[in-house]
Amino acid sequence: MSRYFFDSQSGGDHVKDDIGIEFSGLSEAKRAAQTALVDMARDQLAAGPLRELAIWVRDEKGKVVLSGSLILHLEEPRNAN
Amino acid sequence: MELTFPDILFRRLESIANLSAADRRTVACLPLDVRDFPREQDILREGDVPSTSFMVLDGFVYMYKLTGQGSRQIPALYIPGDMPDLHSTQLKVMDAGFRSLTPCKLGFVQHKDIHKVCETSYAITSGFWRMTLIDAAIFREWLTNVGQRAAYSRLAHLICEIFIRMRSVGLTDGMSCPWPFTQEQLADSIGVSKVHINRTLQELRGHGLLQLDGNELRILDWGRLCQEGDFDPLYLHLRDEAIVPRCEEGIVPK
């Protein structure tokens, strides 16, 4: 098991993880980061004006081993009345 | 602090019902089979047909359900004084499992002995009945929590609930209480991922609402925590409203 740290950014809100979570390896941590982005989207992209979320995964040595983002794109067609 | 039978059951029953001296004597005579469980061990599995109900004397217990795909939901957490499967006195087959969340001391009572004390006293029957009704009220609140609130609010709500329930049986110390839950258990209780729980806990800490020190939770701003958690303790149906701290309690001067 290795400990991974998940830092995240939503709007001006940056949360640095100083607790971390243990996973069997990077592929499991990667799946967890993916689910976390979707969870964050429900809380933070669903209602407000925010359009982008980002997450970084650090290993125990502090090296960033994965980064991810989620962008919500909404557009009205130009010929809309 | 460790409590023993019958004190812990008295505390729970008397937090929600009125017992006479005779009722207390009757409850104290319930024959109890006390057993120790290490953490994360099955107490009952779905499909079991128990002939006893258990009360939590020390430690924490959780209920769990598994989906066909193997995902786990924790629909309820139990603290000392609770009788998690009291409904098995009426519903014969367990429709959910129970596991120890921490090392636990549990007291098992034969259903026939529970039926016997209920026949002798309406107040005891009423107290036990009320315990199961309040469990149902907590389920309604959890369903609302999981279905309608954002993770930050859900977790704040759960923290408020556990704190008030612990306080109602005298297991808090000022604005501190034991907090043995793992990120995984919290994640399965409020229906978000482990990473999101981790993030949300650190947000609550970062906003100065609470402190987590090992297995201890310390609430730093009760009023704001209740507000963020949209928490109203009405659904816990506690007799003594003074159990709920005043808003200004637990604010640590900056």
mmCIF file of C-alpha atoms in Angstrom:
data_model
loop_
_atom_site.group_PDB
_atom_site.id
_atom_site.type_symbol
_atom_site.label_atom_id
_atom_site.label_comp_id
_atom_site.label_asym_id
_atom_site.label_seq_id
_atom_site.Cartn_x
_atom_site.Cartn_y
_atom_site.Cartn_z
ATOM 1 C CA MET A 1 0.000 0.000 0.000
ATOM 2 C CA SER A 2 1.173 3.527 -0.777
ATOM 3 C CA ARG A 3 -0.192 6.818 0.433
ATOM 4 C CA TYR A 4 -1.357 9.361 -2.125
ATOM 5 C CA PHE A 5 -2.306 12.985 -1.530
ATOM 6 C CA PHE A 6 -5.116 14.645 -3.477
ATOM 7 C CA ASP A 7 -4.915 18.442 -3.862
ATOM 8 C CA SER A 8 -7.787 20.154 -5.584
ATOM 9 C CA GLN A 9 -8.828 23.475 -6.986
ATOM 10 C CA SER A 10 -12.325 24.824 -7.597
ATOM 11 C CA GLY A 11 -12.582 28.519 -8.430
ATOM 12 C CA GLY A 12 -10.441 30.357 -5.906
ATOM 13 C CA ASP A 13 -10.700 27.508 -3.428
ATOM 14 C CA HIS A 14 -7.519 25.420 -3.242
ATOM 15 C CA VAL A 15 -7.563 22.466 -0.832
ATOM 16 C CA LYS A 16 -4.199 20.942 -0.025
ATOM 17 C CA ASP A 17 -4.376 17.371 1.261
ATOM 18 C CA ASP A 18 -2.073 16.770 4.202
ATOM 19 C CA ILE A 19 -3.738 13.523 5.305
ATOM 20 C CA GLY A 20 -3.671 11.346 2.190
ATOM 21 C CA ILE A 21 -5.289 8.003 1.446
ATOM 22 C CA GLU A 22 -3.716 4.569 1.036
ATOM 23 C CA PHE A 23 -4.136 2.719 -2.242
ATOM 24 C CA SER A 24 -2.608 -0.455 -3.623
ATOM 25 C CA GLY A 25 -1.057 1.488 -6.496
ATOM 26 C CA LEU A 26 -1.315 4.358 -8.921
ATOM 27 C CA SER A 27 -4.062 2.789 -11.029
ATOM 28 C CA GLU A 28 -6.343 2.598 -7.973
ATOM 29 C CA ALA A 29 -5.449 6.187 -7.005
ATOM 30 C CA LYS A 30 -6.227 7.248 -10.566
ATOM 31 C CA ARG A 31 -9.710 5.717 -10.419
ATOM 32 C CA ALA A 32 -10.244 7.459 -7.068
ATOM 33 C CA ALA A 33 -9.219 10.819 -8.553
ATOM 34 C CA GLN A 34 -11.676 10.298 -11.405
ATOM 35 C CA THR A 35 -14.558 9.558 -8.988
ATOM 36 C CA ALA A 36 -13.549 12.522 -6.846
ATOM 37 C CA LEU A 37 -13.761 14.908 -9.810
ATOM 38 C CA VAL A 38 -17.287 13.653 -10.525
ATOM 39 C CA ASP A 39 -18.240 14.069 -6.824
ATOM 40 C CA MET A 40 -16.822 17.597 -6.815
ATOM 41 C CA ALA A 41 -18.739 18.375 -9.997
ATOM 42 C CA ARG A 42 -22.037 17.476 -8.372
ATOM 43 C CA ASP A 43 -21.331 19.777 -5.449
ATOM 44 C CA GLN A 44 -19.614 22.618 -7.203
ATOM 45 C CA LEU A 45 -20.450 22.709 -10.893
ATOM 46 C CA ALA A 46 -24.119 21.731 -10.687
ATOM 47 C CA ALA A 47 -25.615 25.005 -9.522
ATOM 48 C CA GLY A 48 -23.087 27.832 -9.527
ATOM 49 C CA PRO A 49 -21.195 29.815 -12.119
ATOM 50 C CA LEU A 50 -18.049 27.703 -11.741
ATOM 51 C CA ARG A 51 -16.945 25.858 -14.903
ATOM 52 C CA GLU A 52 -13.658 24.147 -14.091
ATOM 53 C CA LEU A 53 -12.257 21.793 -11.450
ATOM 54 C CA ALA A 54 -8.785 20.377 -11.121
ATOM 55 C CA ILE A 55 -7.090 17.705 -9.046
ATOM 56 C CA TRP A 56 -3.440 16.721 -8.504
ATOM 57 C CA VAL A 57 -2.227 13.492 -6.969
ATOM 58 C CA ARG A 58 1.104 13.498 -5.121
ATOM 59 C CA ASP A 59 3.000 10.440 -3.926
ATOM 60 C CA GLU A 60 4.711 10.133 -0.535
ATOM 61 C CA LYS A 61 7.799 11.911 -1.840
ATOM 62 C CA GLY A 62 5.688 14.906 -2.880
ATOM 63 C CA LYS A 63 6.039 14.225 -6.589
ATOM 64 C CA VAL A 64 2.907 14.919 -8.687
ATOM 65 C CA VAL A 65 2.036 11.578 -10.285
ATOM 66 C CA LEU A 66 -1.288 12.508 -11.834
ATOM 67 C CA SER A 67 -3.219 15.620 -12.700
ATOM 68 C CA GLY A 68 -6.784 15.855 -13.891
ATOM 69 C CA SER A 69 -9.430 18.426 -14.683
ATOM 70 C CA LEU A 70 -13.098 18.638 -15.493
ATOM 71 C CA ILE A 71 -14.511 21.423 -17.632
ATOM 72 C CA LEU A 72 -18.198 22.151 -17.999
ATOM 73 C CA HIS A 73 -19.000 23.759 -21.336
ATOM 74 C CA LEU A 74 -22.374 25.410 -21.926
ATOM 75 C CA GLU A 75 -23.175 27.335 -25.085
ATOM 76 C CA GLU A 76 -26.309 28.807 -26.591
ATOM 77 C CA PRO A 77 -26.486 28.518 -30.397
ATOM 78 C CA ARG A 78 -25.772 31.879 -32.042
ATOM 79 C CA ASN A 79 -29.082 31.929 -33.905
ATOM 80 C CA ALA A 80 -31.142 31.353 -30.720
ATOM 81 C CA ASN A 81 -34.051 33.779 -30.332
ATOM 82 C CA MET B 1 -15.000 6.778 29.680
ATOM 83 C CA GLU B 2 -16.379 3.243 29.784
ATOM 84 C CA LEU B 3 -19.913 2.585 30.900
ATOM 85 C CA THR B 4 -21.410 -0.747 31.788
ATOM 86 C CA PHE B 5 -24.822 -2.324 31.794
ATOM 87 C CA PRO B 6 -27.340 -1.260 32.999
ATOM 88 C CA ASP B 7 -26.094 2.367 33.238
ATOM 89 C CA ILE B 8 -25.556 2.789 29.532
ATOM 90 C CA LEU B 9 -29.014 1.447 28.640
ATOM 91 C CA PHE B 10 -30.603 3.653 31.321
ATOM 92 C CA ARG B 11 -28.890 6.669 29.806
ATOM 93 C CA ARG B 12 -30.194 5.850 26.342
ATOM 94 C CA LEU B 13 -33.733 4.965 27.439
ATOM 95 C CA GLU B 14 -33.992 7.949 29.755
ATOM 96 C CA SER B 15 -32.768 10.316 27.059
ATOM 97 C CA ILE B 16 -35.988 9.520 25.188
ATOM 98 C CA ALA B 17 -38.454 8.102 27.774
ATOM 99 C CA ASN B 18 -39.445 8.232 31.420
ATOM 100 C CA LEU B 19 -38.696 5.165 33.575
ATOM 101 C CA SER B 20 -39.943 4.564 37.135
ATOM 102 C CA ALA B 21 -37.715 3.029 39.824
ATOM 103 C CA ALA B 22 -39.539 -0.286 39.287
ATOM 104 C CA ASP B 23 -38.896 -0.100 35.516
ATOM 105 C CA ARG B 24 -35.225 0.534 36.170
ATOM 106 C CA ARG B 25 -35.040 -2.543 38.408
ATOM 107 C CA THR B 26 -36.767 -4.650 35.738
ATOM 108 C CA VAL B 27 -34.372 -3.465 33.020
ATOM 109 C CA ALA B 28 -31.355 -4.035 35.282
ATOM 110 C CA CYS B 29 -32.406 -7.699 35.703
ATOM 111 C CA LEU B 30 -32.309 -8.448 31.964
ATOM 112 C CA PRO B 31 -29.962 -11.434 31.541
ATOM 113 C CA LEU B 32 -27.092 -10.315 29.344
ATOM 114 C CA ASP B 33 -24.472 -12.287 27.455
ATOM 115 C CA VAL B 34 -21.548 -9.869 27.145
ATOM 116 C CA ARG B 35 -19.115 -10.506 24.292
ATOM 117 C CA ASP B 36 -16.084 -8.643 22.969
ATOM 118 C CA PHE B 37 -15.611 -8.061 19.248
ATOM 119 C CA PRO B 38 -12.441 -6.880 17.517
ATOM 120 C CA ARG B 39 -12.864 -4.074 14.968
ATOM 121 C CA GLU B 40 -14.435 -4.820 11.563
ATOM 122 C CA GLN B 41 -16.033 -8.121 12.473
ATOM 123 C CA ASP B 42 -19.498 -9.305 11.425
ATOM 124 C CA ILE B 43 -21.998 -9.315 14.279
ATOM 125 C CA LEU B 44 -24.967 -10.274 12.101
ATOM 126 C CA ARG B 45 -25.279 -10.916 8.374
ATOM 127 C CA GLU B 46 -28.193 -10.286 6.052
ATOM 128 C CA GLY B 47 -30.405 -13.386 6.136
ATOM 129 C CA ASP B 48 -29.532 -14.314 9.741
ATOM 130 C CA VAL B 49 -32.404 -15.232 12.081
ATOM 131 C CA PRO B 50 -31.222 -14.178 15.548
ATOM 132 C CA SER B 51 -32.912 -15.184 18.805
ATOM 133 C CA THR B 52 -31.246 -12.277 20.607
ATOM 134 C CA SER B 53 -30.911 -8.512 20.223
ATOM 135 C CA PHE B 54 -27.725 -6.735 21.198
ATOM 136 C CA MET B 55 -26.942 -3.457 22.865
ATOM 137 C CA VAL B 56 -23.715 -1.546 22.392
ATOM 138 C CA LEU B 57 -21.992 -1.272 25.776
ATOM 139 C CA ASP B 58 -18.742 0.128 24.469
ATOM 140 C CA GLY B 59 -17.453 1.009 20.999
ATOM 141 C CA PHE B 60 -19.197 1.742 17.721
ATOM 142 C CA VAL B 61 -21.189 -0.446 15.321
ATOM 143 C CA TYR B 62 -22.450 0.116 11.779
ATOM 144 C CA MET B 63 -25.223 -1.326 9.676
ATOM 145 C CA TYR B 64 -24.398 -2.140 6.059
ATOM 146 C CA LYS B 65 -26.102 -3.156 2.839
ATOM 147 C CA LEU B 66 -24.366 -4.421 -0.294
ATOM 148 C CA THR B 67 -25.661 -3.839 -3.811
ATOM 149 C CA GLY B 68 -25.638 -6.639 -6.409
ATOM 150 C CA GLN B 69 -22.436 -5.041 -7.776
ATOM 151 C CA GLY B 70 -20.786 -5.218 -4.353
ATOM 152 C CA SER B 71 -20.931 -1.494 -3.480
ATOM 153 C CA ARG B 72 -21.461 -0.876 0.196
ATOM 154 C CA GLN B 73 -23.827 1.624 1.801
ATOM 155 C CA ILE B 74 -23.783 2.331 5.536
ATOM 156 C CA PRO B 75 -27.357 3.357 6.394
ATOM 157 C CA ALA B 76 -26.751 3.779 10.141
ATOM 158 C CA LEU B 77 -24.061 4.195 12.798
ATOM 159 C CA TYR B 78 -24.543 3.078 16.398
ATOM 160 C CA ILE B 79 -23.010 4.334 19.622
ATOM 161 C CA PRO B 80 -23.019 3.020 23.211
ATOM 162 C CA GLY B 81 -26.565 2.618 24.570
ATOM 163 C CA ASP B 82 -28.043 1.839 21.147
ATOM 164 C CA MET B 83 -29.743 -1.473 20.346
ATOM 165 C CA PRO B 84 -29.090 -1.721 16.601
ATOM 166 C CA ASP B 85 -31.184 -4.846 15.924
ATOM 167 C CA LEU B 86 -33.965 -4.279 18.441
ATOM 168 C CA HIS B 87 -36.379 -4.631 15.502
ATOM 169 C CA SER B 88 -35.338 -8.301 15.231
ATOM 170 C CA THR B 89 -37.682 -8.953 18.187
ATOM 171 C CA GLN B 90 -40.462 -8.470 15.601
ATOM 172 C CA LEU B 91 -38.858 -8.904 12.164
ATOM 173 C CA LYS B 92 -37.335 -12.366 12.179
ATOM 174 C CA VAL B 93 -34.913 -12.280 9.239
ATOM 175 C CA MET B 94 -32.133 -9.665 9.142
ATOM 176 C CA ASP B 95 -32.427 -7.480 6.039
ATOM 177 C CA ALA B 96 -29.037 -5.817 6.621
ATOM 178 C CA GLY B 97 -25.718 -6.750 8.216
ATOM 179 C CA PHE B 98 -24.065 -5.312 11.325
ATOM 180 C CA ARG B 99 -20.321 -4.972 11.901
ATOM 181 C CA SER B 100 -18.145 -3.640 14.686
ATOM 182 C CA LEU B 101 -16.588 -0.321 13.667
ATOM 183 C CA THR B 102 -14.169 -0.279 16.616
ATOM 184 C CA PRO B 103 -13.333 -2.957 19.174
ATOM 185 C CA CYS B 104 -16.699 -3.403 20.905
ATOM 186 C CA LYS B 105 -18.304 -4.757 24.011
ATOM 187 C CA LEU B 106 -21.805 -5.945 23.147
ATOM 188 C CA GLY B 107 -24.546 -7.289 25.420
ATOM 189 C CA PHE B 108 -26.846 -9.888 23.865
ATOM 190 C CA VAL B 109 -30.366 -10.279 25.302
ATOM 191 C CA GLN B 110 -32.693 -13.161 24.442
ATOM 192 C CA HIS B 111 -35.796 -11.998 22.568
ATOM 193 C CA LYS B 112 -37.938 -13.969 25.009
ATOM 194 C CA ASP B 113 -36.488 -11.914 27.892
ATOM 195 C CA ILE B 114 -37.246 -8.664 26.058
ATOM 196 C CA HIS B 115 -40.816 -9.853 25.418
ATOM 197 C CA LYS B 116 -41.115 -10.761 29.108
ATOM 198 C CA VAL B 117 -40.071 -7.310 30.421
ATOM 199 C CA CYS B 118 -42.351 -5.680 27.860
ATOM 200 C CA GLU B 119 -45.266 -7.685 29.225
ATOM 201 C CA THR B 120 -44.551 -6.382 32.736
ATOM 202 C CA SER B 121 -44.244 -2.678 31.931
ATOM 203 C CA TYR B 122 -45.864 -0.385 29.417
ATOM 204 C CA ALA B 123 -43.151 2.247 30.035
ATOM 205 C CA ILE B 124 -40.386 -0.217 29.050
ATOM 206 C CA THR B 125 -42.334 -1.348 25.966
ATOM 207 C CA SER B 126 -42.814 2.279 25.096
ATOM 208 C CA GLY B 127 -39.105 3.050 25.574
ATOM 209 C CA PHE B 128 -38.003 0.157 23.325
ATOM 210 C CA TRP B 129 -40.653 1.035 20.751
ATOM 211 C CA ARG B 130 -39.490 4.631 20.781
ATOM 212 C CA MET B 131 -35.882 3.498 20.212
ATOM 213 C CA THR B 132 -36.883 1.751 16.975
ATOM 214 C CA LEU B 133 -39.066 4.701 15.899
ATOM 215 C CA ILE B 134 -36.159 7.086 16.428
ATOM 216 C CA ASP B 135 -33.932 4.756 14.365
ATOM 217 C CA ALA B 136 -36.520 5.205 11.593
ATOM 218 C CA ALA B 137 -36.510 9.001 12.080
ATOM 219 C CA ILE B 138 -32.710 8.930 11.707
ATOM 220 C CA PHE B 139 -33.066 6.937 8.453
ATOM 221 C CA ARG B 140 -35.449 9.617 7.098
ATOM 222 C CA GLU B 141 -32.945 12.299 7.964
ATOM 223 C CA TRP B 142 -30.037 10.357 6.381
ATOM 224 C CA LEU B 143 -32.056 9.783 3.213
ATOM 225 C CA THR B 144 -32.681 13.515 2.972
ATOM 226 C CA ASN B 145 -29.040 14.187 3.742
ATOM 227 C CA VAL B 146 -27.719 11.843 1.040
ATOM 228 C CA GLY B 147 -30.361 12.765 -1.526
ATOM 229 C CA GLN B 148 -30.427 16.541 -1.196
ATOM 230 C CA ARG B 149 -27.380 18.045 0.484
ATOM 231 C CA ALA B 150 -23.907 18.668 -0.923
ATOM 232 C CA ALA B 151 -21.020 16.655 0.567
ATOM 233 C CA TYR B 152 -19.783 19.522 2.752
ATOM 234 C CA SER B 153 -23.211 19.912 4.296
ATOM 235 C CA ARG B 154 -23.763 16.132 4.556
ATOM 236 C CA LEU B 155 -20.565 15.605 6.494
ATOM 237 C CA ALA B 156 -21.206 18.606 8.778
ATOM 238 C CA HIS B 157 -24.687 17.175 9.443
ATOM 239 C CA LEU B 158 -23.325 13.733 10.311
ATOM 240 C CA ILE B 159 -20.752 15.239 12.679
ATOM 241 C CA CYS B 160 -23.466 17.269 14.458
ATOM 242 C CA GLU B 161 -25.640 14.163 14.797
ATOM 243 C CA ILE B 162 -22.945 11.899 16.222
ATOM 244 C CA PHE B 163 -21.849 14.621 18.636
ATOM 245 C CA ILE B 164 -25.401 15.198 19.959
ATOM 246 C CA ARG B 165 -26.116 11.472 20.246
ATOM 247 C CA MET B 166 -22.849 10.955 22.155
ATOM 248 C CA ARG B 167 -23.649 13.950 24.358
ATOM 249 C CA SER B 168 -27.135 12.593 25.130
ATOM 250 C CA VAL B 169 -25.558 9.499 26.738
ATOM 251 C CA GLY B 170 -22.828 11.488 28.467
ATOM 252 C CA LEU B 171 -19.904 10.404 26.282
ATOM 253 C CA THR B 172 -18.637 13.825 25.195
ATOM 254 C CA ASP B 173 -16.079 15.937 26.989
ATOM 255 C CA GLY B 174 -16.910 19.622 26.533
ATOM 256 C CA MET B 175 -17.036 20.070 22.762
ATOM 257 C CA SER B 176 -14.909 16.942 22.130
ATOM 258 C CA CYS B 177 -15.974 13.382 21.422
ATOM 259 C CA PRO B 178 -14.422 10.156 20.130
ATOM 260 C CA TRP B 179 -14.230 10.050 16.335
ATOM 261 C CA PRO B 180 -13.122 6.555 15.281
ATOM 262 C CA PHE B 181 -14.504 6.639 11.724
ATOM 263 C CA THR B 182 -12.241 5.879 8.774
ATOM 264 C CA GLN B 183 -12.547 7.880 5.555
ATOM 265 C CA GLU B 184 -13.999 4.773 3.913
ATOM 266 C CA GLN B 185 -16.711 4.356 6.557
ATOM 267 C CA LEU B 186 -17.633 8.041 6.294
ATOM 268 C CA ALA B 187 -17.630 7.807 2.493
ATOM 269 C CA ASP B 188 -20.039 4.843 2.574
ATOM 270 C CA SER B 189 -22.251 6.597 5.156
ATOM 271 C CA ILE B 190 -22.850 9.742 3.137
ATOM 272 C CA GLY B 191 -22.468 8.302 -0.343
ATOM 273 C CA VAL B 192 -19.368 10.056 -1.672
ATOM 274 C CA SER B 193 -15.904 8.800 -2.583
ATOM 275 C CA LYS B 194 -13.027 8.484 -0.100
ATOM 276 C CA VAL B 195 -11.090 11.241 -1.831
ATOM 277 C CA HIS B 196 -14.061 13.598 -1.608
ATOM 278 C CA ILE B 197 -14.500 12.801 2.117
ATOM 279 C CA ASN B 198 -10.822 13.501 2.645
ATOM 280 C CA ARG B 199 -11.152 16.824 0.830
ATOM 281 C CA THR B 200 -14.374 17.775 2.635
ATOM 282 C CA LEU B 201 -12.929 17.005 6.083
ATOM 283 C CA GLN B 202 -9.956 19.216 5.305
ATOM 284 C CA GLU B 203 -12.295 21.990 4.137
ATOM 285 C CA LEU B 204 -14.254 21.792 7.416
ATOM 286 C CA ARG B 205 -10.957 21.969 9.300
ATOM 287 C CA GLY B 206 -9.642 24.739 7.087
ATOM 288 C CA HIS B 207 -12.764 26.813 7.736
ATOM 289 C CA GLY B 208 -12.133 26.539 11.487
ATOM 290 C CA LEU B 209 -15.246 24.485 12.286
ATOM 291 C CA LEU B 210 -13.500 21.509 13.841
ATOM 292 C CA GLN B 211 -10.248 19.833 14.709
ATOM 293 C CA LEU B 212 -9.376 16.169 14.337
ATOM 294 C CA ASP B 213 -6.653 14.845 16.542
ATOM 295 C CA GLY B 214 -6.146 11.105 16.079
ATOM 296 C CA ASN B 215 -9.414 9.534 17.134
ATOM 297 C CA GLU B 216 -10.806 12.657 18.753
ATOM 298 C CA LEU B 217 -13.060 15.278 17.256
ATOM 299 C CA ARG B 218 -13.160 18.761 18.689
ATOM 300 C CA ILE B 219 -15.868 21.149 17.519
ATOM 301 C CA LEU B 220 -14.550 24.686 17.313
ATOM 302 C CA ASP B 221 -17.697 26.490 16.173
ATOM 303 C CA TRP B 222 -20.926 24.631 16.926
ATOM 304 C CA GLY B 223 -23.263 27.314 15.552
ATOM 305 C CA ARG B 224 -21.576 27.440 12.158
ATOM 306 C CA LEU B 225 -21.228 23.662 11.964
ATOM 307 C CA CYS B 226 -25.028 23.321 12.500
ATOM 308 C CA GLN B 227 -25.653 26.010 9.925
ATOM 309 C CA GLU B 228 -23.379 24.407 7.323
ATOM 310 C CA GLY B 229 -24.897 20.985 8.070
ATOM 311 C CA ASP B 230 -28.479 22.298 8.005
ATOM 312 C CA PHE B 231 -28.757 20.427 11.306
ATOM 313 C CA ASP B 232 -31.879 20.528 13.488
ATOM 314 C CA PRO B 233 -31.846 17.856 16.244
ATOM 315 C CA LEU B 234 -35.657 17.594 16.284
ATOM 316 C CA TYR B 235 -35.537 14.155 14.582
ATOM 317 C CA LEU B 236 -33.517 12.691 17.486
ATOM 318 C CA HIS B 237 -36.556 13.268 19.746
ATOM 319 C CA LEU B 238 -34.472 13.871 22.865
ATOM 320 C CA ARG B 239 -36.367 14.714 26.047
ATOM 321 C CA ASP B 240 -33.792 17.179 27.299
ATOM 322 C CA GLU B 241 -33.352 20.067 24.885
ATOM 323 C CA ALA B 242 -30.438 21.347 26.970
ATOM 324 C CA ILE B 243 -28.355 18.498 25.481
ATOM 325 C CA VAL B 244 -27.950 20.668 22.376
ATOM 326 C CA PRO B 245 -25.171 23.218 22.964
ATOM 327 C CA ARG B 246 -25.944 26.903 22.588
ATOM 328 C CA CYS B 247 -24.679 28.456 19.364
ATOM 329 C CA GLU B 248 -21.951 30.406 21.087
ATOM 330 C CA GLU B 249 -20.560 27.243 22.729
ATOM 331 C CA GLY B 250 -17.437 25.748 21.330
ATOM 332 C CA ILE B 251 -16.214 28.912 19.688
ATOM 333 C CA VAL B 252 -12.518 29.093 20.265
ATOM 334 C CA PRO B 253 -11.272 32.682 20.541
ATOM 335 C CA LYS B 254 -8.924 33.563 17.675
#
